[in-house]
Every structure is written in structure tokens, then in C-alpha cells.
PDB file of C-alpha atoms in Angstrom:
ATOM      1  CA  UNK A   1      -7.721 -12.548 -25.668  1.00  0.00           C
ATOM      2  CA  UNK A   2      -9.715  -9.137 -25.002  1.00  0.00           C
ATOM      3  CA  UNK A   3      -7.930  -6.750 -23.579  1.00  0.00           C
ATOM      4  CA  UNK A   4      -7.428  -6.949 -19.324  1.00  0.00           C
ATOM      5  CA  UNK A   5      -6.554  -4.077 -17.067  1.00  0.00           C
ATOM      6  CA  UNK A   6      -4.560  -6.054 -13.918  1.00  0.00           C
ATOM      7  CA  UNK A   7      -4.237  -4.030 -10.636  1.00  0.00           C
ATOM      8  CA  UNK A   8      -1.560  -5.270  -8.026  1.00  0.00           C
ATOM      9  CA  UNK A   9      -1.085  -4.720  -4.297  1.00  0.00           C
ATOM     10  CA  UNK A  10       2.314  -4.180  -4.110  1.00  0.00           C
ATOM     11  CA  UNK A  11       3.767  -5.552  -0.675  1.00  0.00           C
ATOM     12  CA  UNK A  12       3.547  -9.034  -0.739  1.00  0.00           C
ATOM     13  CA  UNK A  13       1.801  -9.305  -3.822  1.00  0.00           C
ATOM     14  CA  UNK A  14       4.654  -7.668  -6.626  1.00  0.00           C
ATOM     15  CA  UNK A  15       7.452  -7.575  -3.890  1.00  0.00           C
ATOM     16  CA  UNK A  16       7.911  -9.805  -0.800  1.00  0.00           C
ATOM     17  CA  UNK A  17       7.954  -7.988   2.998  1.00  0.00           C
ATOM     18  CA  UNK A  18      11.743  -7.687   1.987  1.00  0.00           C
ATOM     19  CA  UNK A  19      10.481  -5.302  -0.668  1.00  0.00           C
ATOM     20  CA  UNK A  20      12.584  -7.233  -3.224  1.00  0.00           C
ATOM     21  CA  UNK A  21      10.305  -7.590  -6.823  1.00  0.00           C
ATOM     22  CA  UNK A  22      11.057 -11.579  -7.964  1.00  0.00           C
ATOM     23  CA  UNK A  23      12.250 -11.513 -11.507  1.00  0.00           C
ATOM     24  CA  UNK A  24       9.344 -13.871 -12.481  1.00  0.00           C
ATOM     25  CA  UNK A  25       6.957 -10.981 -11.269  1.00  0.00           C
ATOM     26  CA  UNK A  26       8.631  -8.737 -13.231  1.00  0.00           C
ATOM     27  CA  UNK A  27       9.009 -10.370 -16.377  1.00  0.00           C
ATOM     28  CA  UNK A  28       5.043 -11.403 -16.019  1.00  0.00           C
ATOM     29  CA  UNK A  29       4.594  -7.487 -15.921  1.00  0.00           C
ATOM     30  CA  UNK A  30       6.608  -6.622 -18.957  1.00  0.00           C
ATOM     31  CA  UNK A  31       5.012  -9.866 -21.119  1.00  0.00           C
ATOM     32  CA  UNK A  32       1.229  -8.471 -20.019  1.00  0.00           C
ATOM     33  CA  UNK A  33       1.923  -5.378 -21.221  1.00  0.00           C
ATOM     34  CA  UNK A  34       3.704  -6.471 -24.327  1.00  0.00           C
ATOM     35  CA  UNK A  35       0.455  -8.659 -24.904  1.00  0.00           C
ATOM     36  CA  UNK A  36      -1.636  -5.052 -24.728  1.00  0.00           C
ATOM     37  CA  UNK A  37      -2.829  -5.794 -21.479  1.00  0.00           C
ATOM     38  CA  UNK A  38      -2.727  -2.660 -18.863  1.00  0.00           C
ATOM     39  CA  UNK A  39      -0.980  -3.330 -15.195  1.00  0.00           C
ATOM     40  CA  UNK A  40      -2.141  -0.770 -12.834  1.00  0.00           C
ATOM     41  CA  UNK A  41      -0.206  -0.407  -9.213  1.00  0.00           C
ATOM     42  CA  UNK A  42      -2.546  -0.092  -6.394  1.00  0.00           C
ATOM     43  CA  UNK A  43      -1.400  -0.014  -3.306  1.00  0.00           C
ATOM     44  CA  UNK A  44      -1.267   1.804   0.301  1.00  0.00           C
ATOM     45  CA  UNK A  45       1.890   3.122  -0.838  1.00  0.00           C
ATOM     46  CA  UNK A  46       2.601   7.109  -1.579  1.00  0.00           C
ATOM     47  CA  UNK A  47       4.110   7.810  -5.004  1.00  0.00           C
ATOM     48  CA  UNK A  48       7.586   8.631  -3.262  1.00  0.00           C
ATOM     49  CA  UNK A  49       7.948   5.050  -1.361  1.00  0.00           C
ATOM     50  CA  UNK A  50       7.511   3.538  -5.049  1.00  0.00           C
ATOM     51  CA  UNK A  51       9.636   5.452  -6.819  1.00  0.00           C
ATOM     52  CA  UNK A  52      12.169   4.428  -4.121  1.00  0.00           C
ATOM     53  CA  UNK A  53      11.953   0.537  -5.072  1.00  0.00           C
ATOM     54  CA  UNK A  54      12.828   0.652  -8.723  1.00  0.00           C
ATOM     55  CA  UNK A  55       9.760  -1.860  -9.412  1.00  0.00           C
ATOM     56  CA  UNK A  56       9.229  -2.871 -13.087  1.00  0.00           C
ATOM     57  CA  UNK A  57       7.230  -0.180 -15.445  1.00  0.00           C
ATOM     58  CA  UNK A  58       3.355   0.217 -14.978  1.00  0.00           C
ATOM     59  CA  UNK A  59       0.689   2.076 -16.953  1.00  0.00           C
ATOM     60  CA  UNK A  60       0.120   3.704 -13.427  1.00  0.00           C
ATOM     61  CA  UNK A  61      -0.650   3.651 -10.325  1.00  0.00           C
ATOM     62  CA  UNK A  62      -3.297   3.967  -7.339  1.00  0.00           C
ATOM     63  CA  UNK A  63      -1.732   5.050  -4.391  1.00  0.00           C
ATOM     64  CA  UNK A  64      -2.444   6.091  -0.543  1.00  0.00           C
ATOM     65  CA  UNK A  65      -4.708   3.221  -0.731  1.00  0.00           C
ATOM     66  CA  UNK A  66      -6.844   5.202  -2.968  1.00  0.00           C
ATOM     67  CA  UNK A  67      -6.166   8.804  -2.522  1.00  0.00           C
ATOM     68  CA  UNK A  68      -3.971   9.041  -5.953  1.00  0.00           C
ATOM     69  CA  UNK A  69      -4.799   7.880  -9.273  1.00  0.00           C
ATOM     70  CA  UNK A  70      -2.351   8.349 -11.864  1.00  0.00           C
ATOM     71  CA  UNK A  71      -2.297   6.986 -15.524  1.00  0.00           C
ATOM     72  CA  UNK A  72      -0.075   7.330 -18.234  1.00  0.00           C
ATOM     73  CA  UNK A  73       2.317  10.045 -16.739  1.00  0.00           C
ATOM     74  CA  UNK A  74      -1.733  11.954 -15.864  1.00  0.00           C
ATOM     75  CA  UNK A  75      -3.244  12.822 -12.451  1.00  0.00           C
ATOM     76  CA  UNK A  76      -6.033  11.480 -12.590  1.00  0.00           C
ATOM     77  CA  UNK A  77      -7.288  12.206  -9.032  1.00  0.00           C
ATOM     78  CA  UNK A  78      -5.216  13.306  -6.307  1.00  0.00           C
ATOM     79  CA  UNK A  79      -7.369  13.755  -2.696  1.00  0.00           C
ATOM     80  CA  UNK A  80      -5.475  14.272   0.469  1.00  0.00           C
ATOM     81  CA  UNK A  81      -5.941  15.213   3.519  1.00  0.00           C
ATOM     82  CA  UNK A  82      -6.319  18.925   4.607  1.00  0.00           C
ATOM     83  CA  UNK A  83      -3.941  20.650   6.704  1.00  0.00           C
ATOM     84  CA  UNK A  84      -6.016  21.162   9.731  1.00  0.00           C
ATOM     85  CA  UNK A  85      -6.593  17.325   9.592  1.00  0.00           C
ATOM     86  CA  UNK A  86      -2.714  16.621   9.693  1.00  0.00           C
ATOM     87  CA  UNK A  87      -1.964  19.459  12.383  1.00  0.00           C
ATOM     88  CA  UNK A  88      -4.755  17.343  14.918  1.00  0.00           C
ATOM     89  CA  UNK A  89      -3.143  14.063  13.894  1.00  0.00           C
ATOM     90  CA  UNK A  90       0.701  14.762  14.078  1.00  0.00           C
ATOM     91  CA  UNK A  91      -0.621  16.701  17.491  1.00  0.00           C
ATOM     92  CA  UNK A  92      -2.617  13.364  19.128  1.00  0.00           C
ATOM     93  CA  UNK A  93       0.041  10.639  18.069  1.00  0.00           C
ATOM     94  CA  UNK A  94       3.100  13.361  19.226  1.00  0.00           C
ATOM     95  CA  UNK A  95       1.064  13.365  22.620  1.00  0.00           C
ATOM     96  CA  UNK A  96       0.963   9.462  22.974  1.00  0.00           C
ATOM     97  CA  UNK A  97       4.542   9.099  22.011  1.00  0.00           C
ATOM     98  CA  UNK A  98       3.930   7.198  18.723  1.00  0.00           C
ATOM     99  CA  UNK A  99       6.008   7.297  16.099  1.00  0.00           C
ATOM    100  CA  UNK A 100       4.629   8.131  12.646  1.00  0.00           C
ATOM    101  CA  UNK A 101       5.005   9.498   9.170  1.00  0.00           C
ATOM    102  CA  UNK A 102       3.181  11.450   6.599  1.00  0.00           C
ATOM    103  CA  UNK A 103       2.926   9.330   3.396  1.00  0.00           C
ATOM    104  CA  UNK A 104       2.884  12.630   0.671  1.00  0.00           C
ATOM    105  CA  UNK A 105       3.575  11.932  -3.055  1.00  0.00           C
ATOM    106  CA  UNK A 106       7.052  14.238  -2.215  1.00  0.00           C
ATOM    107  CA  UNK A 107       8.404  12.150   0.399  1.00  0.00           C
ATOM    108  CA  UNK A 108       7.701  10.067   3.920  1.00  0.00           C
ATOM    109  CA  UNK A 109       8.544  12.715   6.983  1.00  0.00           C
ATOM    110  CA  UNK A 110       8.278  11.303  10.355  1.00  0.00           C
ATOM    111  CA  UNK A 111       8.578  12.213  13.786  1.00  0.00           C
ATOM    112  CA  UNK A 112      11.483  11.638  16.342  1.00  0.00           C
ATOM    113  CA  UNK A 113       9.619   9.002  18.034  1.00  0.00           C
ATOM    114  CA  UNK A 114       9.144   7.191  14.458  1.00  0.00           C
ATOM    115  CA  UNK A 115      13.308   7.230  14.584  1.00  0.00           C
ATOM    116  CA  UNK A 116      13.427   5.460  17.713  1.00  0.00           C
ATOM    117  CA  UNK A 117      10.117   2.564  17.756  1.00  0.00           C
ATOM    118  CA  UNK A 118      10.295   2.321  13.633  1.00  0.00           C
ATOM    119  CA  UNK A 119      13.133   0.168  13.605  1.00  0.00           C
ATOM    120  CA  UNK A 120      12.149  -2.921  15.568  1.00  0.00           C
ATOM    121  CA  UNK A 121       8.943  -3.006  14.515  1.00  0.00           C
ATOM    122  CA  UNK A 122       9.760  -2.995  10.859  1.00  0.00           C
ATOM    123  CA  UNK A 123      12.320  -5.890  12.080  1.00  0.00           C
ATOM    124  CA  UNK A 124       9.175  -7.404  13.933  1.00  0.00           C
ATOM    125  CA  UNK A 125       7.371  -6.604  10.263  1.00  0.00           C
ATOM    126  CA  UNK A 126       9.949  -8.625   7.923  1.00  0.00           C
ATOM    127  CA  UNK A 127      10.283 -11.225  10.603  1.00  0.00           C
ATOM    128  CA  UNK A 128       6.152 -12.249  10.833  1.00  0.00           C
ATOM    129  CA  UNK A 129       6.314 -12.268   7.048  1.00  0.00           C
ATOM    130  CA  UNK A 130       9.037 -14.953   7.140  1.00  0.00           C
ATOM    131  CA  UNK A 131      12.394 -12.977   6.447  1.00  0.00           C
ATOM    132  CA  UNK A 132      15.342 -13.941   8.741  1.00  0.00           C
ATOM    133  CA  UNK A 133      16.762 -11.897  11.120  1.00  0.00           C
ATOM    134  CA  UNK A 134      19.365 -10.710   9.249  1.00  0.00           C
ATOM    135  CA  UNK A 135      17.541  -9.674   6.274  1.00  0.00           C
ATOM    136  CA  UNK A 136      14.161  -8.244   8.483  1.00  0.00           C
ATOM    137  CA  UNK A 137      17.291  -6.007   9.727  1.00  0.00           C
ATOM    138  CA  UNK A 138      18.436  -4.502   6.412  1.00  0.00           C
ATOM    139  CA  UNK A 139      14.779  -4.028   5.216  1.00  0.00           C
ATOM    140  CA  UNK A 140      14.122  -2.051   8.170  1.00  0.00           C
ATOM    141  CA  UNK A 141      16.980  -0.347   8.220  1.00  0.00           C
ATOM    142  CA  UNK A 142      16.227   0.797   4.695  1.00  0.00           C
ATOM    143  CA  UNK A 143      12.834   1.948   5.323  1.00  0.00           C
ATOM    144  CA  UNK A 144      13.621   4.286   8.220  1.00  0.00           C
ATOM    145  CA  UNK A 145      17.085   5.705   6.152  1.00  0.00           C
ATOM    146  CA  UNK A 146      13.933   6.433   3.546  1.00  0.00           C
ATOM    147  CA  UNK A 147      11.945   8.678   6.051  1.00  0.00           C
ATOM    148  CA  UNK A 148      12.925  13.187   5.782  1.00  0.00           C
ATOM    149  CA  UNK A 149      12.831  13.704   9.764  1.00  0.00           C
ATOM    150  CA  UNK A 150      10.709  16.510  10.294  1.00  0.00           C
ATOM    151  CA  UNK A 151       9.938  17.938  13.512  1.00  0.00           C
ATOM    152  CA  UNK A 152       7.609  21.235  15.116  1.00  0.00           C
ATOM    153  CA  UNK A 153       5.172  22.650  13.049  1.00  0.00           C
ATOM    154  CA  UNK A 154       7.507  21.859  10.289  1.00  0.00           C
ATOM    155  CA  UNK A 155       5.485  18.412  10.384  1.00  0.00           C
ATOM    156  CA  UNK A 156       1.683  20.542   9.588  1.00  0.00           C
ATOM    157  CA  UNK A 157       2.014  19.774   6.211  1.00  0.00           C
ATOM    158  CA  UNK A 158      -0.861  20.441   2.666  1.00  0.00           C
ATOM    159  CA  UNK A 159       0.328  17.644   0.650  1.00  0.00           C
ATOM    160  CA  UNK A 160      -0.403  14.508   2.686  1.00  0.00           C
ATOM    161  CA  UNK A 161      -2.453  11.348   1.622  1.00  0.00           C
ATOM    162  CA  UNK A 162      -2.326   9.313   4.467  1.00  0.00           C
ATOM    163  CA  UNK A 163      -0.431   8.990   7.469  1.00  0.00           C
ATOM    164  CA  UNK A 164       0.511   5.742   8.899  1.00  0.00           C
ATOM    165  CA  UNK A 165       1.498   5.464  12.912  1.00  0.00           C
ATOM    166  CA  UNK A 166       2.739   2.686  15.373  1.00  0.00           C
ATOM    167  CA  UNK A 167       0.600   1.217  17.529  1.00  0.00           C
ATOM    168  CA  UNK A 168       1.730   0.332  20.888  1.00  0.00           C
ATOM    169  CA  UNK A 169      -1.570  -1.252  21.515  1.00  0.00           C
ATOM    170  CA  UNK A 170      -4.668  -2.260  19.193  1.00  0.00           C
ATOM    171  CA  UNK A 171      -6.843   0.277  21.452  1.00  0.00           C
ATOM    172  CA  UNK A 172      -4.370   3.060  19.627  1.00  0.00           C
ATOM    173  CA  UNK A 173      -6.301   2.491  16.674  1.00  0.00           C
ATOM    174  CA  UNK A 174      -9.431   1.963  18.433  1.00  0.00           C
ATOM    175  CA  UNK A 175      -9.357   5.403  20.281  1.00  0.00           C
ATOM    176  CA  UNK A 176      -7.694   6.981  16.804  1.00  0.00           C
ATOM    177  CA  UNK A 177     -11.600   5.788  15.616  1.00  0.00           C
ATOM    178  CA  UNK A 178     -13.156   7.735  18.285  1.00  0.00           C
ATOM    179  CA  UNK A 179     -10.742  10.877  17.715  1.00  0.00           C
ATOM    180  CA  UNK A 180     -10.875  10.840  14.031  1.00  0.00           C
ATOM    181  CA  UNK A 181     -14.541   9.686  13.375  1.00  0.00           C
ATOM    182  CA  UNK A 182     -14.522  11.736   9.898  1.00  0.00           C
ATOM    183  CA  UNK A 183     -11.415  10.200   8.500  1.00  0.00           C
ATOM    184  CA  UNK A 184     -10.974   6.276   7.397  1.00  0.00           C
ATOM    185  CA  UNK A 185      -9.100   4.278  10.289  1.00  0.00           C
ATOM    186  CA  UNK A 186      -7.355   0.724   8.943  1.00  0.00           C
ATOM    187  CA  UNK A 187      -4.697  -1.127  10.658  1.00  0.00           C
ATOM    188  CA  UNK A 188      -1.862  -2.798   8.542  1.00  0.00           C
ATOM    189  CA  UNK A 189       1.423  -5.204   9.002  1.00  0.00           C
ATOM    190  CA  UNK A 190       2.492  -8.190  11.066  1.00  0.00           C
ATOM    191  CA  UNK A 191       1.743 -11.801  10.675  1.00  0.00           C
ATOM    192  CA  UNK A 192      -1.283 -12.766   9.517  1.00  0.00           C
ATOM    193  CA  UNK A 193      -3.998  -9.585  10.580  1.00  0.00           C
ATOM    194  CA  UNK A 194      -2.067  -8.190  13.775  1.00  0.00           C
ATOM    195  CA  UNK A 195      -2.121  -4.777  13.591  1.00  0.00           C
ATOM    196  CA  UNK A 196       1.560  -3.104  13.716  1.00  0.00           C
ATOM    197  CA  UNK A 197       0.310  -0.206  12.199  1.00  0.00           C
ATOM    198  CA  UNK A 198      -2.751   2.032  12.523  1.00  0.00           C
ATOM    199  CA  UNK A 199      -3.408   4.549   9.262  1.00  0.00           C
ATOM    200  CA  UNK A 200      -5.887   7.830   8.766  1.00  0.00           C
ATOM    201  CA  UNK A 201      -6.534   9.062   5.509  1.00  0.00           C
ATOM    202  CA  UNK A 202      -9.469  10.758   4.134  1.00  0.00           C
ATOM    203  CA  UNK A 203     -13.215   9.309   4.064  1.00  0.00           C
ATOM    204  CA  UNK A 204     -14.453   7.339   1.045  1.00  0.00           C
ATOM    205  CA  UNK A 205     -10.663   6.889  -0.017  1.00  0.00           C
ATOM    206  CA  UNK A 206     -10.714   2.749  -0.901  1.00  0.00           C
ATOM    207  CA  UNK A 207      -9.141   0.901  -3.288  1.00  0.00           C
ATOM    208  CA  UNK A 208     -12.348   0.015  -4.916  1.00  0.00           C
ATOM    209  CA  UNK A 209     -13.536   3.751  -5.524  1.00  0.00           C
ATOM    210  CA  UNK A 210     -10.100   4.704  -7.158  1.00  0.00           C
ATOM    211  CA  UNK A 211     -10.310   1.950  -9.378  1.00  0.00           C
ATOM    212  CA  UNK A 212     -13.853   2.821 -10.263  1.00  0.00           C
ATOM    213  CA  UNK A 213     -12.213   6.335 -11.198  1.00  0.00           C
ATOM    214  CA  UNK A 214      -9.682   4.969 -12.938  1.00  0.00           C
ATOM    215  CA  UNK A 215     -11.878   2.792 -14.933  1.00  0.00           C
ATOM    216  CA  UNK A 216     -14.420   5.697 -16.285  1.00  0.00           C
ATOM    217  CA  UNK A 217     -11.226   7.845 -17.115  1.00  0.00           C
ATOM    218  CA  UNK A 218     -10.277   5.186 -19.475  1.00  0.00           C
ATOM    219  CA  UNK A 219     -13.638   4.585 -20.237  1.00  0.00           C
ATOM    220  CA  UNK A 220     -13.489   0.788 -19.461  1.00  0.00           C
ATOM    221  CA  UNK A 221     -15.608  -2.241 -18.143  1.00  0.00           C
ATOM    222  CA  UNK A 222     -15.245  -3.702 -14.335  1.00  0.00           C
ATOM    223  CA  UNK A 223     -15.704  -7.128 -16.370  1.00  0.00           C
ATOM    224  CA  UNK A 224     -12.102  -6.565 -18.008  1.00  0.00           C
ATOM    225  CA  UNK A 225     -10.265  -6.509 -14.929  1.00  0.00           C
ATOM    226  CA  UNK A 226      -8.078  -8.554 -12.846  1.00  0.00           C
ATOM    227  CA  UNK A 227      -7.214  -7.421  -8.849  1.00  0.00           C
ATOM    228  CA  UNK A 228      -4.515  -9.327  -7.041  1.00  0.00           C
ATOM    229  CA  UNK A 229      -3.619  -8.842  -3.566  1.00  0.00           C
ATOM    230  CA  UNK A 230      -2.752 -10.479   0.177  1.00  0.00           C
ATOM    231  CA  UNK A 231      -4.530  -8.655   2.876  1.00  0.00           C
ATOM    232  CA  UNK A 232      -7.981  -7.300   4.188  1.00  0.00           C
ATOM    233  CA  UNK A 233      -7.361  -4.265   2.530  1.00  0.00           C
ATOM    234  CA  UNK A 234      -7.244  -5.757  -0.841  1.00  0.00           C
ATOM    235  CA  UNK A 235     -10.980  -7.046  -0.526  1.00  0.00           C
ATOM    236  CA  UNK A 236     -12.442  -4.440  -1.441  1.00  0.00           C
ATOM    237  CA  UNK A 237     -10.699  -4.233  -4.747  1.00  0.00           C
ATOM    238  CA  UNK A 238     -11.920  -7.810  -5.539  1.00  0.00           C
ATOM    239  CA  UNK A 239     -15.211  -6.755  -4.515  1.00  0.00           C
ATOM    240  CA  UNK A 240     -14.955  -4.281  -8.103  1.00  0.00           C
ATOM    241  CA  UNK A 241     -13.320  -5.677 -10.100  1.00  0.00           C
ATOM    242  CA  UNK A 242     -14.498  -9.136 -12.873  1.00  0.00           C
ATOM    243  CA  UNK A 243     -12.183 -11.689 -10.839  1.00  0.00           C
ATOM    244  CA  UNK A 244      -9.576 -11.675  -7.916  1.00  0.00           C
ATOM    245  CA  UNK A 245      -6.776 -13.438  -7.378  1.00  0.00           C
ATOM    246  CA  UNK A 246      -5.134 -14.026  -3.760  1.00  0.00           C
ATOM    247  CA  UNK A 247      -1.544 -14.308  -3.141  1.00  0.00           C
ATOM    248  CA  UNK A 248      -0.283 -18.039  -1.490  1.00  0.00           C
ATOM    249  CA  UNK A 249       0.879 -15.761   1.398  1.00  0.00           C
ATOM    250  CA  UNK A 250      -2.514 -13.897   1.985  1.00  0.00           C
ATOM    251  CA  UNK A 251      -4.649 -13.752   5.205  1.00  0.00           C
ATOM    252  CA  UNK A 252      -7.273 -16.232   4.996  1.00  0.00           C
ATOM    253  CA  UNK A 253      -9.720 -13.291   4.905  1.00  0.00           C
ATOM    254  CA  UNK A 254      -8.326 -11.978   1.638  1.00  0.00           C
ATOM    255  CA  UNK A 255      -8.277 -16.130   0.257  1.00  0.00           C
ATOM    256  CA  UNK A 256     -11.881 -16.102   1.269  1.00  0.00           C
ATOM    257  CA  UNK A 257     -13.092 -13.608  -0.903  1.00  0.00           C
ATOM    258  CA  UNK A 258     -10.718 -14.295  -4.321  1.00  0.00           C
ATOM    259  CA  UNK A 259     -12.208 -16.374  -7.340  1.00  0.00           C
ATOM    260  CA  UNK A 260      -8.477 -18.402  -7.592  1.00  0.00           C
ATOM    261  CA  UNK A 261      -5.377 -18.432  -5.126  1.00  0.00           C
ATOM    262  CA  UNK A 262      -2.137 -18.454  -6.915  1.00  0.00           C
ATOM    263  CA  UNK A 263       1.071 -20.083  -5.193  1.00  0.00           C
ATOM    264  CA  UNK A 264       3.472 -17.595  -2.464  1.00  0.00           C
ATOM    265  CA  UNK A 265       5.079 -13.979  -3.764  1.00  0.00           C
ATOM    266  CA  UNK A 266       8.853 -16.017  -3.805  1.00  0.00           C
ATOM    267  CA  UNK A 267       7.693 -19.339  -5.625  1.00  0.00           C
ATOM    268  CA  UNK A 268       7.089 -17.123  -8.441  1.00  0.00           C
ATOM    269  CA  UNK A 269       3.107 -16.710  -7.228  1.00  0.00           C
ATOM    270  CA  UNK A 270       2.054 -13.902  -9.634  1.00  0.00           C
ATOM    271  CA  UNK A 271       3.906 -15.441 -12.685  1.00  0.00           C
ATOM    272  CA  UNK A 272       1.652 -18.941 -12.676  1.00  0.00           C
ATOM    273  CA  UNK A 273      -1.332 -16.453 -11.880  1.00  0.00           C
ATOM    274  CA  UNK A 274      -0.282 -14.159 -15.089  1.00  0.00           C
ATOM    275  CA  UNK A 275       0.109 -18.106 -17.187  1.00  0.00           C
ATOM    276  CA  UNK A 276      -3.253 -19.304 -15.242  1.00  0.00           C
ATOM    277  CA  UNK A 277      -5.108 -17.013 -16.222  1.00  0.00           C
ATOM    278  CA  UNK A 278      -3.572 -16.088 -20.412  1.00  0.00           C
ATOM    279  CA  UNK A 279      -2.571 -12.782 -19.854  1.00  0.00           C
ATOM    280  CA  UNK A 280       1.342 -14.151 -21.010  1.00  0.00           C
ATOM    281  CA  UNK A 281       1.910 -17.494 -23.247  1.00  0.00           C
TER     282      UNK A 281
END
């Protein structure tokens, strides 16, 4: 078959909400490639979180959901946010007492409220996407030991994509709207579409427009490629790309709007898809 450029979500679509990569998933990855196909990352993710999981290798990656392209070892496109934006952010969540970190390509810093509420509600994470207690505790443990505490100005930082915050209500994001009306609001995490999470990154930063830039740097066709995902976010990847492919553990939102729906992350979900759909023999 022609050649297919693949771009995957990452959480819950290459790993599970344990962050563990099945070795199906992986060996799909490496058999693609082998087969000349190219597998693209793309994900809400900063470089630095994924170079913390060890995941299989990729021709690249979108990160920031958006904000970084890389391909091939290249930046392709790297837009952040400035440092007056981070300063009034870091300044507005430290005033409501939430607990948040800067997602920059060097590292995740957080505050010392993000130190104190991150832990249960990456426990309350793991748990709504069906880990046990015991294991929602060790993911969550490992994703705060991940965070460089910051705190003070130390915090008003140039390199930042995104930054991610808890909410202690859903009006946190909607007020964060309000405050923030030039910068893109989303809301991310728990069980199905409740928000855990409220994120602000810059305007006009999507999936679907870093994939577009991706695709005229290697000067290839939308018709050639392949998005997978399991959340709201991910739609507007499918919405770009020549077919879609929702994981058995997506939000009916995200099943909705995909041309096939492969079985869950752990039963091996994006291997069948990679079989389904001849990218591996």
C-alpha cells in the first residue's frame, strides 16, 4: 500500500491512564514504520513528559496540543506562550489556590499548591480511567515526583507551551475564559468528559493546524493520513486528516466523529486498528 503518515494521541490511545505503552502498541509502531509508513506523536503532552515514558521510536512528534512540531530530530514549529502571558497566569491560579504546572519542552515546574491537590486528583485521574487503587496511586505518585517545584518569580518563565491547572470547580475554567479571552481554554481528564483539569495555551494552537504544518513541511497529502485518538480534543485532528480512528475507551463524542472504532488501549486496541486497516501484515 501507498505510503500513510499515522498520528497518535498518546494517553489512552498509545499508553493507558497508567501511562504504561502495551507491547502490542508498540510492536504495531515498529512494524508501520518498518512497512515505510510514518507514525507521528501528537499529543497535549510537552516534549519533556515524553521523553520521561520511554515510549517506542516515532518519526516525531506534535506536542502542547499543537504548539511543537518536530520531525526527524527538526523543529519544525515551536510557538509558546510569551512571558507576560505566563507571569498573569501563574499570578491568577497562585491567587485562587490552584495548583498548576508549566508544560515547557525543558521540564514540568509547578507550584506548591500543585504539590499538595496534584496527588489525589491524579489518583481520582487513574481511578475514572479504570486503574485500581493501588496502581492510580503509583501513577500519581510518579507524575508529581516528575514535576521541578518552582516557586516566586522563579515560576515567570519564556519557554512555556501550555500550562495545565486544577480545577476545583468547572466555573475555574469558565472564569479562566473570561480572564484569558486571547489564549485557547480546554479542559482535560476524568471519566468520560469531566473536567479535572483546565489548560491555556496560545490562540490557534490545535491539533489540526500542527498537523497541517507538519504535512506541507513534508510536502504531503491530508488523504494519506491516519489520526487516532480518545477524547474531544482529538476531534479536531480527525476533522484533517483522510480517516480517524477512535479508541474502545473514547468519549462518545470522540466515537461520534471517527470513520472506525477499534477495541480498548489494554485489549491490544491500536494493534487490530494497525491489522484493520494494512498498515502491518
Amino acid at each position: 500500500m501507498e505510503r500513510k503518515i499515522v498520528f497518535l494521541d498518546v494517553d489512552g490511545t498509545l499508553i493507558d491512564y497508567e501511562a504504561k505503552m502495551p507491547e502490542s502498541a508498540g510492536r504495531a509502531v515498529d512494524q508501520a514504520r518498518k512497512n515505510g509508513h510514518l507514525v507521528y506523536l501528537c499529543t497535549g503532552c510537552s516534549k519533556a513528559e515524553i521523553e520521561q515514558r520511554h515510549l517506542c521510536e516515532t518519526d516525531g512528534m506534535i506536542g502542547g496540543n499543537g504548539a511543537y512540531v518536530e520531525s526527524e530530530g527538526e523543529v519544525v514549529m515551536h510557538q509558546g506562550l510569551t512571558k507576560e502571558e505566563v507571569k498573569h497566569i501563574v499570578d491568577w491560579c497562585n491567587e485562587r489556590h490552584l495548583g498548576f504546572y508549566l508544560e515547557a519542552n525543558s521540564g514540568m515546574y509547578c507550584n506548591d499548591y500543585m504539590l499538595e491537590q496534584g496527588p489525589d486528583v491524579m489518583v481520582k485521574y487513574a481511578l475514572g480511567k479504570g486503574a485500581d487503587l493501588e496502581k492510580a496511586k503509583i501513577s500519581s505518585k510518579s507524575f508529581v515526583d516528575s514535576f521541578i517545584h518552582l516557586q516566586g518569580e522563579d515560576l515567570y518563565r519564556d519557554d512555556v507551551n501550555k500550562i495545565s491547572f486544577i480545577l476545583s470547580s468547572y466555573q475555574d475554567h469558565l472564569d479562566s475564559k473570561v480572564e484569558f479571552p486571547e489564549l485557547e481554554a480546554n479542559t482535560w481528564g476524568g471519566k468520560g468528559e469531566e473536567a479535572l483539569y483546565g489548560d491555556l495555551g496560545p490562540t490557534g494552537i490545535t491539533k489540526k493546524h500542527a498537523i497541517d504544518v507538519l504535512l506541507k513541511h513534508l510536502g504531503a497529502d491530508k488523504k494519506d493520513t491516519i489520526a487516532f485518538g480518545d477524547a474531544k480534543i482529538d476531534i479536531s485532528m480527525f476533522e484533517l486528516c483522510g480517516y480517524s480512528v477512535a479508541m474502545g475507551n473514547a468519549g462518545p463524542e470522540c466515537k461520534a466523529a471517527a470513520d472506525y472504532i477499534t477495541d480498548d488501549v489494554n485489549n491490544d486496541g491500536l494493534y487490530k486498528a494497525f491489522k484493520h486497516l494494512g498498515l502491518i501484515d
